[in-house]
Short mmCIF file of C-alpha atoms and ligand atoms in Angstrom, two decimals:
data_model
loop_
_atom_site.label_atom_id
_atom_site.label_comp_id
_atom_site.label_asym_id
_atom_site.label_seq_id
_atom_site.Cartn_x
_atom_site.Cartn_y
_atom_site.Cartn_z
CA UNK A 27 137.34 0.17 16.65
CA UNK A 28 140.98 -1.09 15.95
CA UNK A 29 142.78 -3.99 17.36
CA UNK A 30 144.18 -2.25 19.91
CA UNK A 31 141.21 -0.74 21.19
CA UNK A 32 139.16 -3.99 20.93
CA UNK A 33 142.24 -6.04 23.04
CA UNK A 34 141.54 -3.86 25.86
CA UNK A 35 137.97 -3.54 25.91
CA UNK A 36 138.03 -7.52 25.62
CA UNK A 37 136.67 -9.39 29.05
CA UNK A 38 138.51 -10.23 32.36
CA UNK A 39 138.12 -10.54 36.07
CA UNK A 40 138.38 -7.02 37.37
CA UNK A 41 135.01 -4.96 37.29
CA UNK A 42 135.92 -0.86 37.34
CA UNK A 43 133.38 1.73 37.73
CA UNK A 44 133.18 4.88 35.94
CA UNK A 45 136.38 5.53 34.01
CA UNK A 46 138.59 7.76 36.78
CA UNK A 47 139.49 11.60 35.74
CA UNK A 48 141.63 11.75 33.12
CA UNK A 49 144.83 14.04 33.10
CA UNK A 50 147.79 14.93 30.46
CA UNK A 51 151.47 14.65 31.29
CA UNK A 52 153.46 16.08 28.96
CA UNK A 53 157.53 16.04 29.08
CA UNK A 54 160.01 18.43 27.72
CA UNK A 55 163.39 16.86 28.26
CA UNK A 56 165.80 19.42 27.61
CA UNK A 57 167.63 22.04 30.23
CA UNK A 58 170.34 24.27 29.60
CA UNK A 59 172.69 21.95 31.14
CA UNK A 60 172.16 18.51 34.02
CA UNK A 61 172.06 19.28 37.30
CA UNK A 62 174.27 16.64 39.41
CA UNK A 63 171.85 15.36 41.38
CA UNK A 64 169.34 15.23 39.24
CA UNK A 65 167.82 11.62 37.87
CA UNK A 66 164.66 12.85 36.04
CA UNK A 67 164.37 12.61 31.98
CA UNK A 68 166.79 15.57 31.56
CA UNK A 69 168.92 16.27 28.66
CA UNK A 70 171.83 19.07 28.14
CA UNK A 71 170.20 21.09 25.14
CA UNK A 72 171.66 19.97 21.89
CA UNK A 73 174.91 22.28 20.84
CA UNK A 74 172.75 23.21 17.36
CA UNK A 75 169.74 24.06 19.61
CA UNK A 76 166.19 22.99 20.71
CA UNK A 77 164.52 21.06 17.97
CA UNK A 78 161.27 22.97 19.15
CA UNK A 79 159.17 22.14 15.98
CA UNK A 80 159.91 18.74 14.78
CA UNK A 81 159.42 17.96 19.40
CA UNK A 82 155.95 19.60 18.88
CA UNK A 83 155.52 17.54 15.72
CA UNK A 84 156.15 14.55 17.22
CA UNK A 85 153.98 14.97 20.50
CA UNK A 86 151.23 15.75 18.04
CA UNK A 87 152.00 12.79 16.61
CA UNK A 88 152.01 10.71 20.24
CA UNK A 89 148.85 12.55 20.71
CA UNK A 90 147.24 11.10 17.57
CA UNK A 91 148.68 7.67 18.18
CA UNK A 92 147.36 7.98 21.62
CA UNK A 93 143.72 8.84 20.78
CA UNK A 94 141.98 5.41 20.66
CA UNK A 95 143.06 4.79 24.56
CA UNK A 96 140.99 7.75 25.30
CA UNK A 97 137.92 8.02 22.79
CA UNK A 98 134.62 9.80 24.01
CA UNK A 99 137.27 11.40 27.76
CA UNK A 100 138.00 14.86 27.99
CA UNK A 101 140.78 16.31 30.21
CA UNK A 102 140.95 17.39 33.67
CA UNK A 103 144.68 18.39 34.35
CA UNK A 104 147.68 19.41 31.98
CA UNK A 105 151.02 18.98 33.46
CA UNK A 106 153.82 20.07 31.36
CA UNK A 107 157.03 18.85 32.75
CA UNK A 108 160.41 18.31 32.35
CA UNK A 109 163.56 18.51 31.75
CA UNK A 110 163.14 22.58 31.25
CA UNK A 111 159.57 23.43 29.84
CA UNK A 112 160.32 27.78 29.82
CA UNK A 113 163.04 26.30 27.26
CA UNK A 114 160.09 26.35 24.58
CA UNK A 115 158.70 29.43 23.55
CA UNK A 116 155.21 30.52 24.16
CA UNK A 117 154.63 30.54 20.58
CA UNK A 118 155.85 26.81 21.05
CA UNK A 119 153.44 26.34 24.75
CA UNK A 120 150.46 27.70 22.29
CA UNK A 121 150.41 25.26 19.81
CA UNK A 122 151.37 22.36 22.23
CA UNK A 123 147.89 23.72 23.91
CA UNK A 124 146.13 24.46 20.48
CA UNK A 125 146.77 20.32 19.67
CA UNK A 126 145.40 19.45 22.38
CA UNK A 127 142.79 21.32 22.50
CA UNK A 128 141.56 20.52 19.10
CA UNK A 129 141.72 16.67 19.99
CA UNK A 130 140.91 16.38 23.49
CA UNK A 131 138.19 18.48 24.98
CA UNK A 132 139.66 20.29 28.04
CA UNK A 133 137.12 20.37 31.33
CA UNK A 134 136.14 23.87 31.81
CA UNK A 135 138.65 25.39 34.46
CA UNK A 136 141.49 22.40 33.46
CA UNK A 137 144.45 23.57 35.53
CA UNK A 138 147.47 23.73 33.15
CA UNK A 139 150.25 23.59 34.42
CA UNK A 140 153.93 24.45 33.43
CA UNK A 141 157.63 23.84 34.93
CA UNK A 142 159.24 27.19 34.84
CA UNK A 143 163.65 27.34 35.61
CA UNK A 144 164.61 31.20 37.15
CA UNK A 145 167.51 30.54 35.09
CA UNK A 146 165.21 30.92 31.73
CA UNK A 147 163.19 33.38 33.24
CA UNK A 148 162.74 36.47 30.88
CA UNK A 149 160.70 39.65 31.39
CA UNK A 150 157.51 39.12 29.31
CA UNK A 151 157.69 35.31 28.74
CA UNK A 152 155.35 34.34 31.98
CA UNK A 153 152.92 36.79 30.59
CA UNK A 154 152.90 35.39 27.48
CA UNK A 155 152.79 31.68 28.74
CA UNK A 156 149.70 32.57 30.77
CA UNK A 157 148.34 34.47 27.44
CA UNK A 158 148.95 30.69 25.94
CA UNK A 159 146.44 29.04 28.45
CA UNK A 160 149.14 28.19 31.12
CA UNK A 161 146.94 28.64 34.41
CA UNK A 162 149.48 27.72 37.10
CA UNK A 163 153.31 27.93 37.45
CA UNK A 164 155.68 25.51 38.95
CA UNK A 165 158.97 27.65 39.76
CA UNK A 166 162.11 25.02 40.28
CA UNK A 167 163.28 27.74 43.00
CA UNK A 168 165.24 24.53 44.91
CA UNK A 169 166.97 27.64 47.64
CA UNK A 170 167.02 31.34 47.60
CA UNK A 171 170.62 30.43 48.91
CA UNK A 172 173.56 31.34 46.61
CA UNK A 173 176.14 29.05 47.77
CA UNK A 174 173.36 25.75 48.10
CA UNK A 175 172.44 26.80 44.63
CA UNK A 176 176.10 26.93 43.53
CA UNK A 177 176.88 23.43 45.39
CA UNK A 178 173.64 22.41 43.36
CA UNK A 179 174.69 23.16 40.24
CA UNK A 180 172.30 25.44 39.42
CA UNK A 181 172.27 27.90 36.75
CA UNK A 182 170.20 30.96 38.26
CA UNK A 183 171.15 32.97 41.23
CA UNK A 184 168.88 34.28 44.27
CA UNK A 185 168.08 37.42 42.38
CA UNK A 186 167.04 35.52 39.50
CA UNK A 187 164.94 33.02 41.68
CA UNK A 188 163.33 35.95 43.54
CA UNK A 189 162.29 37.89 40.36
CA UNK A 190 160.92 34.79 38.88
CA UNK A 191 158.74 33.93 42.26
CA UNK A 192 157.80 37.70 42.14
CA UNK A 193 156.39 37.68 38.83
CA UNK A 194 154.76 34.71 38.95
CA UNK A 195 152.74 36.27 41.55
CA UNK A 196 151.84 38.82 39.72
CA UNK A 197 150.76 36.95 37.09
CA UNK A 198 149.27 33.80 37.78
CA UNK A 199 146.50 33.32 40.50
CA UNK A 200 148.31 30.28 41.43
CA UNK A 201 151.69 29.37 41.84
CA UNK A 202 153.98 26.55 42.62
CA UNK A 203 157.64 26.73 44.56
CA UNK A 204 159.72 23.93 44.35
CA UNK A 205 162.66 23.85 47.06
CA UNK A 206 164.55 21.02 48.47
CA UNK A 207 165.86 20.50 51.98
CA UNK A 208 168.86 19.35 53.69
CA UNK A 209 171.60 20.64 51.09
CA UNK A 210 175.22 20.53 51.21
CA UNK A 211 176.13 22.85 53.97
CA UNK A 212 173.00 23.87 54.67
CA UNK A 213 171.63 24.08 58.41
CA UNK A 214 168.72 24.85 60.68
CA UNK A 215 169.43 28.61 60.06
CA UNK A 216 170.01 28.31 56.47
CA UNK A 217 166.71 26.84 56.11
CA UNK A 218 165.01 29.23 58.19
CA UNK A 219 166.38 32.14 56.00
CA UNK A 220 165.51 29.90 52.83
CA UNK A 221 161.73 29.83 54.21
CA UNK A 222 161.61 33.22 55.69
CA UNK A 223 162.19 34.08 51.69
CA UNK A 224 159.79 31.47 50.42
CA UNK A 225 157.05 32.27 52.84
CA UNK A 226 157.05 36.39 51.90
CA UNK A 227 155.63 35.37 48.71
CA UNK A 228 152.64 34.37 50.31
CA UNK A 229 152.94 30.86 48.08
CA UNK A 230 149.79 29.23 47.33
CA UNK A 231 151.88 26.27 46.74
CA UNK A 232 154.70 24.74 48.40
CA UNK A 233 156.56 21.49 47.25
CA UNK A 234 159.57 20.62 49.89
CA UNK A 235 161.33 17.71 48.74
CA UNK A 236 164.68 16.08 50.89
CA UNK A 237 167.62 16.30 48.89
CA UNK A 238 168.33 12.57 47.91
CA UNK A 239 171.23 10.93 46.35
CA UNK A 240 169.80 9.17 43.01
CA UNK A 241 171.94 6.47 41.74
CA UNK A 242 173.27 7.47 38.15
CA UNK A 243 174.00 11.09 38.83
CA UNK A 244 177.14 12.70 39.93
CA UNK A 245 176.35 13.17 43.22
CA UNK A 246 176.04 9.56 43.68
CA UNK A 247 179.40 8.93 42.50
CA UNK A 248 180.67 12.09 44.61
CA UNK A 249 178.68 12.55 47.46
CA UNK A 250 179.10 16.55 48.43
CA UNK A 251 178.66 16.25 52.73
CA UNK A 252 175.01 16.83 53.47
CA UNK A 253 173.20 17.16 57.01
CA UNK A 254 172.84 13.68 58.99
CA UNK A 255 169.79 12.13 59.20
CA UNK A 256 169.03 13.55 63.09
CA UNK A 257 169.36 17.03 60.91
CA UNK A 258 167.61 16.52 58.50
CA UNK A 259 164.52 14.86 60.60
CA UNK A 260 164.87 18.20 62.65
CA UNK A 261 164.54 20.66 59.23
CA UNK A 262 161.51 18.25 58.18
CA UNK A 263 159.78 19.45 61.77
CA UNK A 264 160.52 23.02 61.33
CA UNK A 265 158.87 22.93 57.73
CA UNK A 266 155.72 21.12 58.92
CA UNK A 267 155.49 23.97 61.59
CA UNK A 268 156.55 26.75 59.80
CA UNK A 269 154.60 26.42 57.06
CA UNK A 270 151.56 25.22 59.05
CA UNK A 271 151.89 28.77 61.21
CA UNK A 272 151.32 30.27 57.40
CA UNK A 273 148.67 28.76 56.28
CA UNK A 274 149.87 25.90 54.00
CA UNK A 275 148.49 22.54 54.75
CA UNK A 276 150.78 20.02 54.15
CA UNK A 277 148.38 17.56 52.11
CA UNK A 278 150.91 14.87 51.30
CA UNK A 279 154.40 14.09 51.54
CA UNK A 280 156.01 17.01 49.77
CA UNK A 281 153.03 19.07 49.50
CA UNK A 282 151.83 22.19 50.68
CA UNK A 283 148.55 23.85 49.84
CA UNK A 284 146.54 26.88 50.69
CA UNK A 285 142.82 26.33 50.50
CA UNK A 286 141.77 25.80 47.29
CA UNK A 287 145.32 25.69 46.01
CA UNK A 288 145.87 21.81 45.86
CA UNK A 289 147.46 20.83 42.57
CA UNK A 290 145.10 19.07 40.60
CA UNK A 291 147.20 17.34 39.00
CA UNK A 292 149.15 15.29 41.06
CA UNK A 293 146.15 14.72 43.48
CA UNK A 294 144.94 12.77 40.14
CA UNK A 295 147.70 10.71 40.42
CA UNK A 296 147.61 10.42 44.14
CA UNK A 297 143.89 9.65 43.94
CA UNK A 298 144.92 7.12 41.50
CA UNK A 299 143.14 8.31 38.46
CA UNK A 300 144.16 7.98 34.84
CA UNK A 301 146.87 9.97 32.69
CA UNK A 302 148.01 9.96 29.62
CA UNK A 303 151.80 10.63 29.04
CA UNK A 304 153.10 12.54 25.95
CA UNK A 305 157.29 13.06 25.36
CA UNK A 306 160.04 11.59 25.59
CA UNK A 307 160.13 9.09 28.36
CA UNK A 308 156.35 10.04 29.54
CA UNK A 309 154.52 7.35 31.66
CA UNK A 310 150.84 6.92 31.62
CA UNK A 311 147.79 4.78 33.19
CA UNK A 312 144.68 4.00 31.88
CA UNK A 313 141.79 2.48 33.01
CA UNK A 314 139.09 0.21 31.19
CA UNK A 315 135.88 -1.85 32.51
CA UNK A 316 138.22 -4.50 32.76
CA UNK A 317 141.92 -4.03 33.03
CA UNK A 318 144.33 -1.28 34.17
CA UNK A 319 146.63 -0.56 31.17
CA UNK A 320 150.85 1.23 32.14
CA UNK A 321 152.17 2.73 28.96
CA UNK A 322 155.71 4.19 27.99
CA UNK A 323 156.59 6.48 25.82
CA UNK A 324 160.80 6.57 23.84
CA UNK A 325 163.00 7.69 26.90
CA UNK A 326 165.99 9.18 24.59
CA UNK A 327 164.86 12.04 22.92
CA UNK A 328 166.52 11.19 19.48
CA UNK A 329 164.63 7.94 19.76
CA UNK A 330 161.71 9.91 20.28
CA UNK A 331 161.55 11.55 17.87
CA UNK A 332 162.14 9.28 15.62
CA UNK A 333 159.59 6.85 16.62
CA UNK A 334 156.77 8.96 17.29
CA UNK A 335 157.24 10.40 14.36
CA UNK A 336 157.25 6.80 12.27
CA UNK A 337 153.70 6.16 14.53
CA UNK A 338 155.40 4.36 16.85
CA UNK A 339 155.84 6.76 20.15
CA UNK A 340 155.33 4.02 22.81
CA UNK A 341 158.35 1.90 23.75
CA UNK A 342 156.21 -0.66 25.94
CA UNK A 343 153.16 -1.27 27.27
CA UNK A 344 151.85 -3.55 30.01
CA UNK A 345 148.77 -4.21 31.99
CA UNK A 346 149.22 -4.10 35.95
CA UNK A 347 148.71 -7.45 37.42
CA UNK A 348 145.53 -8.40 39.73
CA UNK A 349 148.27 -8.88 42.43
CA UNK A 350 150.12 -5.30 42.19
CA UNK A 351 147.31 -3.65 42.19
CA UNK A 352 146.62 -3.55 45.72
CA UNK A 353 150.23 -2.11 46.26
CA UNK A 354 150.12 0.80 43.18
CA UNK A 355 146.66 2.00 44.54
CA UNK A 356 148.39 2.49 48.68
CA UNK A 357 151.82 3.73 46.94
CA UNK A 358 149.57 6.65 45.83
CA UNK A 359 146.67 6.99 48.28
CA UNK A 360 148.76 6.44 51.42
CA UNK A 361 150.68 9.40 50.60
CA UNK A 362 147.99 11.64 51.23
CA UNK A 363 147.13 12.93 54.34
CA UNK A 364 143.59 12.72 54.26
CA UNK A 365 143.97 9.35 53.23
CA UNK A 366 141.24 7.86 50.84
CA UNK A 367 137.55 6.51 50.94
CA UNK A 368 136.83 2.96 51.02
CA UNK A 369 134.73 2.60 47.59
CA UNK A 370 137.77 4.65 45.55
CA UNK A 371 139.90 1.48 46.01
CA UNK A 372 137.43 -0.80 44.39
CA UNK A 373 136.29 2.03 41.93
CA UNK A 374 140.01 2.53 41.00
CA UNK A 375 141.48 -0.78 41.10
CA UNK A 376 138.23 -3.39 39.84
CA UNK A 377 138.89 -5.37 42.71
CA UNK A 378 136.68 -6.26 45.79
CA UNK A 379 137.35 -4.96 49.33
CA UNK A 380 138.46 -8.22 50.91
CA UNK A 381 141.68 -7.96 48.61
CA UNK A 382 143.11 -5.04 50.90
CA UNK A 383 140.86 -5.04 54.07
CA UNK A 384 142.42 -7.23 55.93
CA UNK A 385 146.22 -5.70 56.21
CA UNK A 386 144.05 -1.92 56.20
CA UNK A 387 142.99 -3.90 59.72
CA UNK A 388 145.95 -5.54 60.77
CA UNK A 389 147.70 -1.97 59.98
CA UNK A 390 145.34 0.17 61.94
CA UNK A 391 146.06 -2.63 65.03
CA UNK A 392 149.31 -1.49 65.07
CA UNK A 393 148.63 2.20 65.14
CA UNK A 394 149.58 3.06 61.22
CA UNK A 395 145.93 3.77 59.74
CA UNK A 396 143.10 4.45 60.79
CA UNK A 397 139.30 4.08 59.64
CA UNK A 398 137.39 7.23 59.58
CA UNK A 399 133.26 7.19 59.15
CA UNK A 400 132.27 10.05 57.37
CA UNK A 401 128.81 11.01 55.53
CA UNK A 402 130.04 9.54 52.29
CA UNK A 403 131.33 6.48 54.09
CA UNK A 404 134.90 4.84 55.40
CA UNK A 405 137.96 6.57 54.92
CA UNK A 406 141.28 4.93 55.86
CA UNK A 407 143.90 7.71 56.42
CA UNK A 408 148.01 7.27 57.88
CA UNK A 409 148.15 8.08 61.47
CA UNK A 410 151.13 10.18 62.45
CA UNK A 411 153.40 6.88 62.78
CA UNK A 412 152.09 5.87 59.75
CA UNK A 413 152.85 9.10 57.56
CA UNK A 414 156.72 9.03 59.45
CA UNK A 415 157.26 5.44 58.53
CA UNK A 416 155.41 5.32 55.30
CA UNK A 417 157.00 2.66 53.10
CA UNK A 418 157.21 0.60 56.17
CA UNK A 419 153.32 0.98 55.53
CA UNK A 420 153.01 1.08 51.73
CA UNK A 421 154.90 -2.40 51.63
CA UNK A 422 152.55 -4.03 53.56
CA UNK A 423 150.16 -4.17 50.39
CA UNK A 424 153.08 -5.98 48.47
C1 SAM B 21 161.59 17.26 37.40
S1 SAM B 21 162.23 18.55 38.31
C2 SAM B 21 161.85 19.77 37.13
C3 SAM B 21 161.88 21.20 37.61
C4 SAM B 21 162.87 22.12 36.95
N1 SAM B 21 163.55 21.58 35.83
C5 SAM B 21 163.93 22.52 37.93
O1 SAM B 21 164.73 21.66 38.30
O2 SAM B 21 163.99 23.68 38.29
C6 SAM B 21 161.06 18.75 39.59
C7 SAM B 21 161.62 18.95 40.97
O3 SAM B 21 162.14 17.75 41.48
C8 SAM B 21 163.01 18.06 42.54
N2 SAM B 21 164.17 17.16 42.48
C9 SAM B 21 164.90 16.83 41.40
N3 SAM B 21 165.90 15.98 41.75
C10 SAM B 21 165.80 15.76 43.08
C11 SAM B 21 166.54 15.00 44.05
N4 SAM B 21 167.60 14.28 43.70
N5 SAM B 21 166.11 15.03 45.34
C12 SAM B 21 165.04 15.74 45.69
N6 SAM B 21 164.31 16.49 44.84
C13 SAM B 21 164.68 16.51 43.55
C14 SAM B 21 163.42 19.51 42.37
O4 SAM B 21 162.91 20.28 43.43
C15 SAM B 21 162.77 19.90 41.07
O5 SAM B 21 162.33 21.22 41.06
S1 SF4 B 22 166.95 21.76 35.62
FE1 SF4 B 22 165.50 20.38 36.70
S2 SF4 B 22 165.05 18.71 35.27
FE2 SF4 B 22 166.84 19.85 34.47
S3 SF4 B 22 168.60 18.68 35.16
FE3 SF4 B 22 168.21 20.29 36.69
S4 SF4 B 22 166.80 19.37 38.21
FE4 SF4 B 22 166.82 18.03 36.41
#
């Protein structure tokens, strides 16, 4: 065992149970150029081109450096996000899949999942990602609407975005839409037509995020005119219903989910299980008997590189305090709309019930959870008050 290993395996006052799933975020930070609006990890591709290899090198490398944090665990979601993912080739989505595999046994049926532009979309390349062990899609659609995707910034047009949904559906058994809501110019029509498009896919998957102004992008420094709030409430309704009327539950904030089509993934992360993040940037939690570990990876991708490749591919590392751990666990579980089971919160978090039980009851007097008894045991979900006003709710466990 080596020092590391041994310094977190070492005593203290929490007491976890079994060690939580385990999933694998990986991040590809390049795109072919920045959106304005867009805050994530997310480079401009370098003017000499992707440096594909030496980037798979190095998350080989993370992957190594990463090992002891996860001996004896295999792997029940891949996530491979971005930045642009369909930048890489397949050839390059094979081998990222082929190190991993060879290091980290994958659960039989691990969904693997990759962010796919339109705008890189290519006859023959979702085939061959799927041929490379990609089992599920995530299409960063955003609208089917040429001028919102023009006032977006985007790169790909709505023929692009439709022939990209259309062959995803043709080639993976499960697929992911990404749109956003309440767009410059956009109205309650505009969405309608947006959805109308969306919905004739028949999407297994549906992720509807609202449009918000990140600080640090260009849109924060010039705001375009987007609907007001009253709007945008309204265009939140008719998505609920709309997609509700087609089948998709809506299974947390910006999720929507056919049965059996949940993403695995993030319900990990919702659930508040463990990941491990590889690339540049990546985030990742792990749990031991004792302690609750928050890892980062190099954010610039020149520093990345650099350091991963030297051994050293984290930039910091932290465990989460006793007292924030309350908080993290409802940031996550709160968001879903089944809410979570009593026993996952001291399962998850080490710590006994009294630490959150008593603002779970003071919450549920005011109408914002409520306690569920099922055969397993108590559930606490968000009412419908509770869902609207959520971090109203979330800080309550601060
Ligand atoms: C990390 S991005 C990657 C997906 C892919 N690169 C793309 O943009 O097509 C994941 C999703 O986050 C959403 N997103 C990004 N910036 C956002 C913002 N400022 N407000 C709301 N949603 C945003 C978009 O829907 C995007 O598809
Ligand atoms: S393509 Fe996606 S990740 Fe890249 S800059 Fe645009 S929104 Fe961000």
């Amino acid at each position: 065992m080596d020092e590391l290993t041994s310094r977190y395996l070492r005593p203290g006052t929490l007491q976890l149970g079994a060690p939580p799933p385990l999933s694998v975020y990986v991040h590809l930070p390049w795109c072919l150029q920045k959106c304005p609006y867009c805050d994530f990890n997310s480079h401009a591709t370098p003017s000499d081109g992707l440096p594909e290899a030496r980037y798979l090198d190095a998350l080989r490398a993370d992957l190594e450096q990463s090992l002891p944090l996860v001996w004896g665990r295999s792997v029940h979601s891949v996530f491979i996000g971005g930045g642009t993912p369909s930048l890489f080739s397949p050839e390059g989505i094979e081998r990222l899949l082929a190190d991993l595999r060879s290091l980290l046994p994958l659960q039989p049926g691990c969904e693997v999942t990759l962010e796919a532009n339109p705008g890189t979309f290519e006859q023959g390349r979702f085939r061959a990602f799927r041929a490379a062990g990609v089992t599920r899609l995530s299409i960063g659609v955003q609208s089917f609407d040429d001028a919102a995707l023009k006032a977006l910034g985007r790169v790909h047009d709505r023929g692009q975005a439709i022939a990209a949904a259309t062959l995803a559906a043709e080639v993976f058994e499960t697929f992911n839409l990404d749109l956003m809501y309440a767009l410059p110019g956009q109205d309650l029509a505009a969405l309608d037509r947006d959805l109308d498009q969306a919905l004739a896919f028949a999407p297994p998957h549906l992720s509807l995020y609202h449009l918000t102004l990140e600080p640090n992008t260009l849109f924060a420094r010039h705001p375009p005119v987007l609907p007001d709030d009253d709007t945008a409430a309204l265009m939140l309704d008719r998505l609920a219903e709309r997609t509700a009327a087609a089948g998709l539950q809506r299974y947390e904030v910006s999720a929507y989910a056919r049965p059996g089509h949940r993403c695995a993934h993030n319900l990990n992360y919702w659930q508040f299980g463990d990941y491990l993040g590889l690339g540049a940037g990546a985030h990742g939690k792990l749990s031991f008997p004792h302690r609750v570990l928050r890892t980062v990876k190099w954010r610039e991708p020149a520093a990345y590189l650099r350091e991963a490749l030297a051994g050293r591919a984290t930039s910091n590392e932290e465990e989460v305090g006793r007292k924030a751990l309350p908080f993290e666990f409802m940031l996550n579980a709160l968001r879903l709309r089944e809410g979570f089971e009593e026993a996952l919160f001291m399962e998850r978090t080490g710590l006994p019930p009294s630490a959150v039980l008593p603002r779970l009851e003071a919450a549920a007097a005011e109408g914002l959870v409520e306690p569920l008894m099922t055969a397993q045991g108590r559930w606490w979900r968000p009412t419908a008050r509770g869902f609207d006003f959520l971090s109203d709710l979330q800080e309550r466990f601060l």
